[in-house]
Amino acid sequence: VNSCDEIGVLCRDFEEMRIRLKSMLEERIQYENDTREMMSNISHDLKTPLTAIKGYSEGLIDGIAKTPEKQQKYLKTIHSKANDMTYLVDELSLFSKIEQNSIPYNYVTFDISEYLENYIDSISFDYESNNMNVSYENNAPQGIMVSADPEQLRRVLNNITGNALKYKDKEHGNIRIALSYKPHKQKKPLYRQINKDGTDVNPPVKPDEFVRIEISDDGPGISDEAKPYVFDMFYTGANRIADSRRSLGLGLSLCKSIVTAHGGEITVKDNRPTGTIFTFTLPAEEVTLHE
C-alpha cells in the first residue's frame, strides 16, 4: 500500500491485522503439534514400565524367582517401574492443570527465611548422596513474611534445583540458594496538595515490597539461543519435545505460572564461568524487622 489517504490507512490496518492473525494461527498450530507429540511420547513411555511390570509379576506368579533374593529383586524392579508410571501420569495431570489455568493455590503467611532453611534441610541428604552440595545464604533481615502457597513454592524450588541435579556435568556439583530483601525508598513529592481538613489530596501509596530468591549452580549452563525459550511449555533445549533425561518441558513453564500467580517475576542468566542463575521474586506480605 503506497497511498496515504483513508483507503491506504484502512489497507495498512487490515494488513497489520492479517499478520497478527497469521502469527496467532501459527502459534496455535505449533502448540497443538507439541501437545500431540507429548501425548505420543507419554503413551510410548508408559508401555515400557507396563511391559516390565507385567513380565516381572508373571515371573513371580510362575515361580521363576525361586530364591528370596531373586524375589526381592523382582519386587524392587516392579516398584521402580511403578514409580516411573506415577511420574508420567503426574506430568500429564500437571499439563492439564496448566492448560486450563486451574492450579489450586492455598495462600498462607509465613516467614520466608525459616521456610527456605527447612526446605534445604529436607533435601540436603538426598542431594549430597548424589554428589550435589546445597548451600544457603541469607542476606535478608529477620522477620520478613510472605503470603504464598507453601506446596506450590516448594514445587518451584524442586523444579529448579532438580534441573541442576539432573543436568550435572561433573562428579561433584554445587547449588546455592540465596535470599535477599531490598525495601523501596519512599520518594517525597516535590509539593503537597492539602485539603481543607489538612489531609493530602493525593496521599502517598506505599510501593510493593519484594523478597528475591536466587538459585545458582555450576552446571553446563544454558545457551544464549535457548534462554528466551526456557520458560516455554514443552521446551527442553536442543530437542524441543524430549531429551535423554525424560523431560517433557513442563517444569520451568510451571515455575513461571506459579511465580506470576503470586505476583512475582522469574528470570534466568549466566553464572559465569559455568552454570545458571534463576531468580524469582515474591511480594513481602509483612515486614517486622528485628534488631
PDB file of C-alpha atoms in Angstrom:
ATOM      1  CA  VAL A   1       0.000   0.000   0.000  1.00  0.00           C
ATOM      2  CA  ASN A   2       1.520   3.289  -1.144  1.00  0.00           C
ATOM      3  CA  SER A   3      -1.343   5.745  -0.763  1.00  0.00           C
ATOM      4  CA  CYS A   4      -1.658   7.872   2.369  1.00  0.00           C
ATOM      5  CA  ASP A   5      -5.365   8.614   2.142  1.00  0.00           C
ATOM      6  CA  GLU A   6      -8.159   6.969   4.131  1.00  0.00           C
ATOM      7  CA  ILE A   7      -8.153   3.884   1.900  1.00  0.00           C
ATOM      8  CA  GLY A   8      -4.404   3.486   2.370  1.00  0.00           C
ATOM      9  CA  VAL A   9      -4.707   3.734   6.171  1.00  0.00           C
ATOM     10  CA  LEU A  10      -7.531   1.168   6.123  1.00  0.00           C
ATOM     11  CA  CYS A  11      -5.490  -1.206   3.966  1.00  0.00           C
ATOM     12  CA  ARG A  12      -2.488  -0.939   6.295  1.00  0.00           C
ATOM     13  CA  ASP A  13      -4.701  -1.654   9.310  1.00  0.00           C
ATOM     14  CA  PHE A  14      -6.051  -4.753   7.572  1.00  0.00           C
ATOM     15  CA  GLU A  15      -2.513  -5.873   6.714  1.00  0.00           C
ATOM     16  CA  GLU A  16      -1.403  -5.498  10.361  1.00  0.00           C
ATOM     17  CA  MET A  17      -4.462  -7.460  11.480  1.00  0.00           C
ATOM     18  CA  ARG A  18      -3.695 -10.193   8.900  1.00  0.00           C
ATOM     19  CA  ILE A  19      -0.111 -10.505  10.181  1.00  0.00           C
ATOM     20  CA  ARG A  20      -1.267 -10.769  13.806  1.00  0.00           C
ATOM     21  CA  LEU A  21      -3.884 -13.390  12.960  1.00  0.00           C
ATOM     22  CA  LYS A  22      -1.341 -15.380  10.942  1.00  0.00           C
ATOM     23  CA  SER A  23       1.096 -15.304  13.864  1.00  0.00           C
ATOM     24  CA  MET A  24      -1.601 -16.411  16.320  1.00  0.00           C
ATOM     25  CA  LEU A  25      -2.633 -19.230  13.988  1.00  0.00           C
ATOM     26  CA  GLU A  26       0.962 -20.431  13.601  1.00  0.00           C
ATOM     27  CA  GLU A  27       1.466 -20.413  17.378  1.00  0.00           C
ATOM     28  CA  ARG A  28      -1.747 -22.381  17.855  1.00  0.00           C
ATOM     29  CA  ILE A  29      -0.724 -24.951  15.234  1.00  0.00           C
ATOM     30  CA  GLN A  30       2.707 -25.318  16.886  1.00  0.00           C
ATOM     31  CA  TYR A  31       1.059 -25.730  20.305  1.00  0.00           C
ATOM     32  CA  GLU A  32      -1.305 -28.413  19.002  1.00  0.00           C
ATOM     33  CA  ASN A  33       1.572 -30.255  17.304  1.00  0.00           C
ATOM     34  CA  ASP A  34       3.599 -30.132  20.526  1.00  0.00           C
ATOM     35  CA  THR A  35       0.619 -31.421  22.505  1.00  0.00           C
ATOM     36  CA  ARG A  36       0.072 -34.343  20.141  1.00  0.00           C
ATOM     37  CA  GLU A  37       3.756 -35.247  20.209  1.00  0.00           C
ATOM     38  CA  MET A  38       3.855 -35.027  24.005  1.00  0.00           C
ATOM     39  CA  MET A  39       0.826 -37.355  24.281  1.00  0.00           C
ATOM     40  CA  SER A  40       2.509 -39.745  21.865  1.00  0.00           C
ATOM     41  CA  ASN A  41       5.715 -39.672  23.921  1.00  0.00           C
ATOM     42  CA  ILE A  42       3.858 -40.329  27.171  1.00  0.00           C
ATOM     43  CA  SER A  43       1.918 -43.207  25.602  1.00  0.00           C
ATOM     44  CA  HIS A  44       5.162 -44.708  24.323  1.00  0.00           C
ATOM     45  CA  ASP A  45       6.947 -44.200  27.656  1.00  0.00           C
ATOM     46  CA  LEU A  46       4.085 -45.829  29.570  1.00  0.00           C
ATOM     47  CA  LYS A  47       4.409 -49.024  27.551  1.00  0.00           C
ATOM     48  CA  THR A  48       7.970 -49.684  28.747  1.00  0.00           C
ATOM     49  CA  PRO A  49       7.276 -49.821  32.523  1.00  0.00           C
ATOM     50  CA  LEU A  50       3.954 -51.598  31.911  1.00  0.00           C
ATOM     51  CA  THR A  51       5.716 -54.343  29.958  1.00  0.00           C
ATOM     52  CA  ALA A  52       8.354 -54.684  32.686  1.00  0.00           C
ATOM     53  CA  ILE A  53       5.754 -54.848  35.470  1.00  0.00           C
ATOM     54  CA  LYS A  54       3.794 -57.463  33.567  1.00  0.00           C
ATOM     55  CA  GLY A  55       6.892 -59.570  32.885  1.00  0.00           C
ATOM     56  CA  TYR A  56       8.312 -59.499  36.417  1.00  0.00           C
ATOM     57  CA  SER A  57       4.920 -60.106  38.044  1.00  0.00           C
ATOM     58  CA  GLU A  58       4.387 -63.124  35.775  1.00  0.00           C
ATOM     59  CA  GLY A  59       7.824 -64.343  36.818  1.00  0.00           C
ATOM     60  CA  LEU A  60       6.731 -64.202  40.462  1.00  0.00           C
ATOM     61  CA  ILE A  61       3.420 -65.943  39.735  1.00  0.00           C
ATOM     62  CA  ASP A  62       5.032 -68.706  37.668  1.00  0.00           C
ATOM     63  CA  GLY A  63       7.688 -69.313  40.297  1.00  0.00           C
ATOM     64  CA  ILE A  64      10.651 -68.313  38.142  1.00  0.00           C
ATOM     65  CA  ALA A  65      12.017 -66.250  41.020  1.00  0.00           C
ATOM     66  CA  LYS A  66      12.533 -69.089  43.493  1.00  0.00           C
ATOM     67  CA  THR A  67      15.045 -67.611  45.927  1.00  0.00           C
ATOM     68  CA  PRO A  68      14.187 -64.769  48.349  1.00  0.00           C
ATOM     69  CA  GLU A  69      16.984 -62.654  46.854  1.00  0.00           C
ATOM     70  CA  LYS A  70      15.585 -63.016  43.341  1.00  0.00           C
ATOM     71  CA  GLN A  71      12.040 -62.359  44.543  1.00  0.00           C
ATOM     72  CA  GLN A  72      13.236 -59.195  46.265  1.00  0.00           C
ATOM     73  CA  LYS A  73      14.968 -58.080  43.079  1.00  0.00           C
ATOM     74  CA  TYR A  74      11.780 -58.639  41.070  1.00  0.00           C
ATOM     75  CA  LEU A  75       9.703 -56.687  43.588  1.00  0.00           C
ATOM     76  CA  LYS A  76      12.162 -53.766  43.604  1.00  0.00           C
ATOM     77  CA  THR A  77      12.042 -53.638  39.810  1.00  0.00           C
ATOM     78  CA  ILE A  78       8.227 -53.627  39.824  1.00  0.00           C
ATOM     79  CA  HIS A  79       8.254 -50.826  42.421  1.00  0.00           C
ATOM     80  CA  SER A  80      10.739 -48.782  40.369  1.00  0.00           C
ATOM     81  CA  LYS A  81       8.706 -49.150  37.181  1.00  0.00           C
ATOM     82  CA  ALA A  82       5.516 -48.210  39.034  1.00  0.00           C
ATOM     83  CA  ASN A  83       7.252 -45.016  40.190  1.00  0.00           C
ATOM     84  CA  ASP A  84       8.141 -44.257  36.563  1.00  0.00           C
ATOM     85  CA  MET A  85       4.482 -44.597  35.621  1.00  0.00           C
ATOM     86  CA  THR A  86       3.437 -42.353  38.504  1.00  0.00           C
ATOM     87  CA  TYR A  87       5.831 -39.674  37.277  1.00  0.00           C
ATOM     88  CA  LEU A  88       4.384 -39.767  33.757  1.00  0.00           C
ATOM     89  CA  VAL A  89       0.780 -39.677  34.987  1.00  0.00           C
ATOM     90  CA  ASP A  90       1.610 -36.738  37.293  1.00  0.00           C
ATOM     91  CA  GLU A  91       3.182 -34.874  34.355  1.00  0.00           C
ATOM     92  CA  LEU A  92       0.058 -35.462  32.279  1.00  0.00           C
ATOM     93  CA  SER A  93      -2.173 -34.243  35.111  1.00  0.00           C
ATOM     94  CA  LEU A  94       0.062 -31.209  35.585  1.00  0.00           C
ATOM     95  CA  PHE A  95      -0.111 -30.358  31.890  1.00  0.00           C
ATOM     96  CA  SER A  96      -3.902 -30.476  32.060  1.00  0.00           C
ATOM     97  CA  LYS A  97      -3.940 -28.040  35.004  1.00  0.00           C
ATOM     98  CA  ILE A  98      -1.538 -25.643  33.285  1.00  0.00           C
ATOM     99  CA  GLU A  99      -3.575 -25.731  30.076  1.00  0.00           C
ATOM    100  CA  GLN A 100      -6.816 -24.984  31.925  1.00  0.00           C
ATOM    101  CA  ASN A 101      -5.164 -22.468  34.264  1.00  0.00           C
ATOM    102  CA  SER A 102      -6.669 -24.385  37.188  1.00  0.00           C
ATOM    103  CA  ILE A 103      -3.694 -24.890  39.510  1.00  0.00           C
ATOM    104  CA  PRO A 104      -5.128 -24.599  43.043  1.00  0.00           C
ATOM    105  CA  TYR A 105      -3.463 -22.118  45.409  1.00  0.00           C
ATOM    106  CA  ASN A 106      -3.783 -22.123  49.189  1.00  0.00           C
ATOM    107  CA  TYR A 107      -2.153 -18.945  50.444  1.00  0.00           C
ATOM    108  CA  VAL A 108      -0.796 -18.698  53.979  1.00  0.00           C
ATOM    109  CA  THR A 109       1.506 -16.146  55.596  1.00  0.00           C
ATOM    110  CA  PHE A 110       4.870 -17.447  56.795  1.00  0.00           C
ATOM    111  CA  ASP A 111       8.483 -16.457  57.459  1.00  0.00           C
ATOM    112  CA  ILE A 112      10.281 -16.944  54.133  1.00  0.00           C
ATOM    113  CA  SER A 113      13.731 -17.322  55.695  1.00  0.00           C
ATOM    114  CA  GLU A 114      12.585 -20.068  58.034  1.00  0.00           C
ATOM    115  CA  TYR A 115      10.771 -21.756  55.150  1.00  0.00           C
ATOM    116  CA  LEU A 116      13.921 -21.866  52.996  1.00  0.00           C
ATOM    117  CA  GLU A 117      16.019 -23.197  55.884  1.00  0.00           C
ATOM    118  CA  ASN A 118      13.540 -26.045  56.419  1.00  0.00           C
ATOM    119  CA  TYR A 119      13.428 -26.742  52.689  1.00  0.00           C
ATOM    120  CA  ILE A 120      17.195 -27.046  52.394  1.00  0.00           C
ATOM    121  CA  ASP A 121      17.338 -29.301  55.467  1.00  0.00           C
ATOM    122  CA  SER A 122      14.763 -31.590  53.837  1.00  0.00           C
ATOM    123  CA  ILE A 123      16.648 -32.004  50.533  1.00  0.00           C
ATOM    124  CA  SER A 124      20.299 -31.816  51.598  1.00  0.00           C
ATOM    125  CA  PHE A 125      20.728 -35.511  52.395  1.00  0.00           C
ATOM    126  CA  ASP A 126      19.271 -36.748  49.088  1.00  0.00           C
ATOM    127  CA  TYR A 127      21.250 -34.234  47.047  1.00  0.00           C
ATOM    128  CA  GLU A 128      24.506 -34.880  48.890  1.00  0.00           C
ATOM    129  CA  SER A 129      24.073 -38.610  48.276  1.00  0.00           C
ATOM    130  CA  ASN A 130      24.118 -37.679  44.557  1.00  0.00           C
ATOM    131  CA  ASN A 131      27.292 -35.581  44.982  1.00  0.00           C
ATOM    132  CA  MET A 132      25.428 -32.286  44.920  1.00  0.00           C
ATOM    133  CA  ASN A 133      26.131 -29.802  47.722  1.00  0.00           C
ATOM    134  CA  VAL A 134      23.324 -27.370  48.641  1.00  0.00           C
ATOM    135  CA  SER A 135      24.219 -24.150  50.466  1.00  0.00           C
ATOM    136  CA  TYR A 136      22.050 -21.343  51.804  1.00  0.00           C
ATOM    137  CA  GLU A 137      22.877 -17.654  52.054  1.00  0.00           C
ATOM    138  CA  ASN A 138      20.504 -15.356  53.909  1.00  0.00           C
ATOM    139  CA  ASN A 139      21.117 -11.692  53.118  1.00  0.00           C
ATOM    140  CA  ALA A 140      17.724 -10.542  54.385  1.00  0.00           C
ATOM    141  CA  PRO A 141      16.870  -9.293  57.871  1.00  0.00           C
ATOM    142  CA  GLN A 142      14.767 -11.495  60.108  1.00  0.00           C
ATOM    143  CA  GLY A 143      11.007 -11.197  60.269  1.00  0.00           C
ATOM    144  CA  ILE A 144      10.119 -10.959  56.568  1.00  0.00           C
ATOM    145  CA  MET A 145       6.767 -12.617  55.878  1.00  0.00           C
ATOM    146  CA  VAL A 146       5.259 -13.584  52.527  1.00  0.00           C
ATOM    147  CA  SER A 147       1.782 -14.722  51.551  1.00  0.00           C
ATOM    148  CA  ALA A 148       2.218 -17.757  49.328  1.00  0.00           C
ATOM    149  CA  ASP A 149       1.229 -21.354  48.756  1.00  0.00           C
ATOM    150  CA  PRO A 150       3.969 -23.391  50.518  1.00  0.00           C
ATOM    151  CA  GLU A 151       3.342 -26.501  48.406  1.00  0.00           C
ATOM    152  CA  GLN A 152       3.468 -24.657  45.073  1.00  0.00           C
ATOM    153  CA  LEU A 153       6.504 -22.659  46.187  1.00  0.00           C
ATOM    154  CA  ARG A 154       8.238 -25.936  47.015  1.00  0.00           C
ATOM    155  CA  ARG A 155       7.384 -27.141  43.519  1.00  0.00           C
ATOM    156  CA  VAL A 156       9.172 -24.108  42.050  1.00  0.00           C
ATOM    157  CA  LEU A 157      12.255 -24.788  44.181  1.00  0.00           C
ATOM    158  CA  ASN A 158      12.176 -28.516  43.370  1.00  0.00           C
ATOM    159  CA  ASN A 159      11.938 -27.920  39.628  1.00  0.00           C
ATOM    160  CA  ILE A 160      14.888 -25.528  39.551  1.00  0.00           C
ATOM    161  CA  THR A 161      17.174 -27.461  41.910  1.00  0.00           C
ATOM    162  CA  GLY A 162      16.060 -30.734  40.317  1.00  0.00           C
ATOM    163  CA  ASN A 163      17.208 -29.490  36.916  1.00  0.00           C
ATOM    164  CA  ALA A 164      20.592 -28.564  38.404  1.00  0.00           C
ATOM    165  CA  LEU A 165      20.929 -32.120  39.694  1.00  0.00           C
ATOM    166  CA  LYS A 166      19.594 -33.715  36.504  1.00  0.00           C
ATOM    167  CA  TYR A 167      21.989 -31.853  34.198  1.00  0.00           C
ATOM    168  CA  LYS A 168      25.058 -32.013  36.467  1.00  0.00           C
ATOM    169  CA  ASP A 169      28.073 -32.431  34.188  1.00  0.00           C
ATOM    170  CA  LYS A 170      30.787 -33.070  36.765  1.00  0.00           C
ATOM    171  CA  GLU A 171      31.341 -35.539  39.584  1.00  0.00           C
ATOM    172  CA  HIS A 172      30.574 -33.011  42.326  1.00  0.00           C
ATOM    173  CA  GLY A 173      28.173 -30.122  41.819  1.00  0.00           C
ATOM    174  CA  ASN A 174      27.003 -27.155  43.857  1.00  0.00           C
ATOM    175  CA  ILE A 175      23.673 -25.397  44.301  1.00  0.00           C
ATOM    176  CA  ARG A 176      23.456 -22.078  46.120  1.00  0.00           C
ATOM    177  CA  ILE A 177      20.150 -20.646  47.333  1.00  0.00           C
ATOM    178  CA  ALA A 178      20.264 -17.008  48.428  1.00  0.00           C
ATOM    179  CA  LEU A 179      17.535 -14.838  49.961  1.00  0.00           C
ATOM    180  CA  SER A 180      17.648 -11.045  49.806  1.00  0.00           C
ATOM    181  CA  TYR A 181      15.344  -8.136  50.526  1.00  0.00           C
ATOM    182  CA  LYS A 182      15.711  -4.547  49.416  1.00  0.00           C
ATOM    183  CA  PRO A 183      12.975  -2.216  50.626  1.00  0.00           C
ATOM    184  CA  HIS A 184      11.831   0.574  48.358  1.00  0.00           C
ATOM    185  CA  LYS A 185      12.687   4.078  49.487  1.00  0.00           C
ATOM    186  CA  GLN A 186       9.628   6.293  49.641  1.00  0.00           C
ATOM    187  CA  LYS A 187      10.158   9.317  47.412  1.00  0.00           C
ATOM    188  CA  LYS A 188       8.949  12.615  48.803  1.00  0.00           C
ATOM    189  CA  PRO A 189       6.756  14.633  46.427  1.00  0.00           C
ATOM    190  CA  LEU A 190       8.024  17.968  45.156  1.00  0.00           C
ATOM    191  CA  TYR A 191       4.965  19.633  46.657  1.00  0.00           C
ATOM    192  CA  ARG A 192       1.863  18.619  48.603  1.00  0.00           C
ATOM    193  CA  GLN A 193      -1.754  19.415  47.833  1.00  0.00           C
ATOM    194  CA  ILE A 194      -3.711  19.787  51.066  1.00  0.00           C
ATOM    195  CA  ASN A 195      -7.449  19.502  51.573  1.00  0.00           C
ATOM    196  CA  LYS A 196      -9.259  21.930  53.855  1.00  0.00           C
ATOM    197  CA  ASP A 197      -9.179  19.367  56.669  1.00  0.00           C
ATOM    198  CA  GLY A 198      -5.366  19.051  56.385  1.00  0.00           C
ATOM    199  CA  THR A 199      -5.274  15.687  54.607  1.00  0.00           C
ATOM    200  CA  ASP A 200      -3.361  15.076  51.374  1.00  0.00           C
ATOM    201  CA  VAL A 201      -5.285  15.361  48.137  1.00  0.00           C
ATOM    202  CA  ASN A 202      -3.140  12.516  46.771  1.00  0.00           C
ATOM    203  CA  PRO A 203      -1.917  10.524  49.773  1.00  0.00           C
ATOM    204  CA  PRO A 204       1.343   8.644  49.150  1.00  0.00           C
ATOM    205  CA  VAL A 205       0.942   4.987  48.204  1.00  0.00           C
ATOM    206  CA  LYS A 206       3.488   2.613  49.668  1.00  0.00           C
ATOM    207  CA  PRO A 207       5.192   0.677  46.845  1.00  0.00           C
ATOM    208  CA  ASP A 208       5.146  -3.098  46.866  1.00  0.00           C
ATOM    209  CA  GLU A 209       7.990  -4.761  48.749  1.00  0.00           C
ATOM    210  CA  PHE A 210       9.582  -7.908  47.323  1.00  0.00           C
ATOM    211  CA  VAL A 211      11.919 -10.623  48.501  1.00  0.00           C
ATOM    212  CA  ARG A 212      14.295 -12.141  45.980  1.00  0.00           C
ATOM    213  CA  ILE A 213      15.270 -15.813  45.870  1.00  0.00           C
ATOM    214  CA  GLU A 214      18.304 -16.679  43.777  1.00  0.00           C
ATOM    215  CA  ILE A 215      19.215 -20.265  42.853  1.00  0.00           C
ATOM    216  CA  SER A 216      22.574 -20.762  41.140  1.00  0.00           C
ATOM    217  CA  ASP A 217      24.510 -23.843  40.067  1.00  0.00           C
ATOM    218  CA  ASP A 218      27.836 -24.693  38.445  1.00  0.00           C
ATOM    219  CA  GLY A 219      26.456 -26.985  35.738  1.00  0.00           C
ATOM    220  CA  PRO A 220      26.731 -26.775  31.937  1.00  0.00           C
ATOM    221  CA  GLY A 221      24.597 -23.632  31.739  1.00  0.00           C
ATOM    222  CA  ILE A 222      22.017 -22.614  29.148  1.00  0.00           C
ATOM    223  CA  SER A 223      22.934 -21.437  25.679  1.00  0.00           C
ATOM    224  CA  ASP A 224      22.103 -17.896  24.593  1.00  0.00           C
ATOM    225  CA  GLU A 225      19.829 -19.348  21.897  1.00  0.00           C
ATOM    226  CA  ALA A 226      17.817 -21.297  24.488  1.00  0.00           C
ATOM    227  CA  LYS A 227      17.414 -18.569  27.129  1.00  0.00           C
ATOM    228  CA  PRO A 228      14.395 -16.851  25.521  1.00  0.00           C
ATOM    229  CA  TYR A 229      12.510 -20.173  25.442  1.00  0.00           C
ATOM    230  CA  VAL A 230      13.374 -21.893  28.744  1.00  0.00           C
ATOM    231  CA  PHE A 231      10.037 -20.899  30.304  1.00  0.00           C
ATOM    232  CA  ASP A 232       8.007 -22.011  27.278  1.00  0.00           C
ATOM    233  CA  MET A 233       5.868 -25.113  27.601  1.00  0.00           C
ATOM    234  CA  PHE A 234       7.407 -28.257  26.024  1.00  0.00           C
ATOM    235  CA  TYR A 235      10.824 -26.629  25.548  1.00  0.00           C
ATOM    236  CA  THR A 236      13.679 -28.906  26.652  1.00  0.00           C
ATOM    237  CA  GLY A 237      16.737 -27.388  24.977  1.00  0.00           C
ATOM    238  CA  ALA A 238      18.181 -28.500  21.672  1.00  0.00           C
ATOM    239  CA  ASN A 239      15.371 -31.024  21.254  1.00  0.00           C
ATOM    240  CA  ARG A 240      12.065 -29.175  21.524  1.00  0.00           C
ATOM    241  CA  ILE A 241       9.952 -32.057  22.858  1.00  0.00           C
ATOM    242  CA  ALA A 242      12.049 -34.632  24.644  1.00  0.00           C
ATOM    243  CA  ASP A 243      15.614 -35.375  25.654  1.00  0.00           C
ATOM    244  CA  SER A 244      17.545 -38.304  27.038  1.00  0.00           C
ATOM    245  CA  ARG A 245      16.714 -37.329  30.610  1.00  0.00           C
ATOM    246  CA  ARG A 246      12.963 -37.948  30.275  1.00  0.00           C
ATOM    247  CA  SER A 247      11.828 -34.342  30.396  1.00  0.00           C
ATOM    248  CA  LEU A 248       8.562 -33.121  28.918  1.00  0.00           C
ATOM    249  CA  GLY A 249       9.473 -29.449  29.168  1.00  0.00           C
ATOM    250  CA  LEU A 250       6.788 -28.530  31.706  1.00  0.00           C
ATOM    251  CA  GLY A 251       8.860 -27.802  34.820  1.00  0.00           C
ATOM    252  CA  LEU A 252      10.110 -24.267  34.132  1.00  0.00           C
ATOM    253  CA  SER A 253       6.852 -23.322  32.425  1.00  0.00           C
ATOM    254  CA  LEU A 254       5.078 -24.298  35.636  1.00  0.00           C
ATOM    255  CA  CYS A 255       7.582 -22.268  37.673  1.00  0.00           C
ATOM    256  CA  LYS A 256       6.725 -19.160  35.678  1.00  0.00           C
ATOM    257  CA  SER A 257       2.971 -19.786  36.061  1.00  0.00           C
ATOM    258  CA  ILE A 258       3.269 -20.184  39.851  1.00  0.00           C
ATOM    259  CA  VAL A 259       5.557 -17.181  40.385  1.00  0.00           C
ATOM    260  CA  THR A 260       3.391 -14.973  38.165  1.00  0.00           C
ATOM    261  CA  ALA A 261       0.241 -16.071  40.031  1.00  0.00           C
ATOM    262  CA  HIS A 262       1.949 -14.973  43.262  1.00  0.00           C
ATOM    263  CA  GLY A 263       2.616 -11.514  41.809  1.00  0.00           C
ATOM    264  CA  GLY A 264       6.338 -12.035  41.217  1.00  0.00           C
ATOM    265  CA  GLU A 265       8.715 -12.421  38.295  1.00  0.00           C
ATOM    266  CA  ILE A 266      11.240 -15.104  37.320  1.00  0.00           C
ATOM    267  CA  THR A 267      14.368 -14.693  35.174  1.00  0.00           C
ATOM    268  CA  VAL A 268      17.457 -16.681  34.165  1.00  0.00           C
ATOM    269  CA  LYS A 269      21.004 -15.561  33.409  1.00  0.00           C
ATOM    270  CA  ASP A 270      24.551 -16.905  33.167  1.00  0.00           C
ATOM    271  CA  ASN A 271      26.536 -17.874  36.249  1.00  0.00           C
ATOM    272  CA  ARG A 272      29.988 -17.299  34.790  1.00  0.00           C
ATOM    273  CA  PRO A 273      32.169 -19.166  34.059  1.00  0.00           C
ATOM    274  CA  THR A 274      29.696 -22.091  34.188  1.00  0.00           C
ATOM    275  CA  GLY A 275      26.157 -22.710  35.346  1.00  0.00           C
ATOM    276  CA  THR A 276      22.998 -20.637  35.530  1.00  0.00           C
ATOM    277  CA  ILE A 277      21.237 -18.339  37.974  1.00  0.00           C
ATOM    278  CA  PHE A 278      17.460 -18.473  38.332  1.00  0.00           C
ATOM    279  CA  THR A 279      15.979 -15.533  40.219  1.00  0.00           C
ATOM    280  CA  PHE A 280      12.373 -15.047  41.254  1.00  0.00           C
ATOM    281  CA  THR A 281      10.609 -12.534  43.452  1.00  0.00           C
ATOM    282  CA  LEU A 282       7.692 -12.764  45.882  1.00  0.00           C
ATOM    283  CA  PRO A 283       5.754  -9.839  47.334  1.00  0.00           C
ATOM    284  CA  ALA A 284       6.528  -9.266  51.008  1.00  0.00           C
ATOM    285  CA  GLU A 285       3.256  -9.512  52.913  1.00  0.00           C
ATOM    286  CA  GLU A 286       4.521  -8.113  56.180  1.00  0.00           C
ATOM    287  CA  VAL A 287       7.894  -6.818  57.313  1.00  0.00           C
ATOM    288  CA  THR A 288       8.662  -6.868  61.051  1.00  0.00           C
ATOM    289  CA  LEU A 289      12.387  -6.270  61.225  1.00  0.00           C
ATOM    290  CA  HIS A 290      14.148  -7.352  64.418  1.00  0.00           C
ATOM    291  CA  GLU A 291      17.109  -5.563  65.886  1.00  0.00           C
TER     292      GLU A 291
END
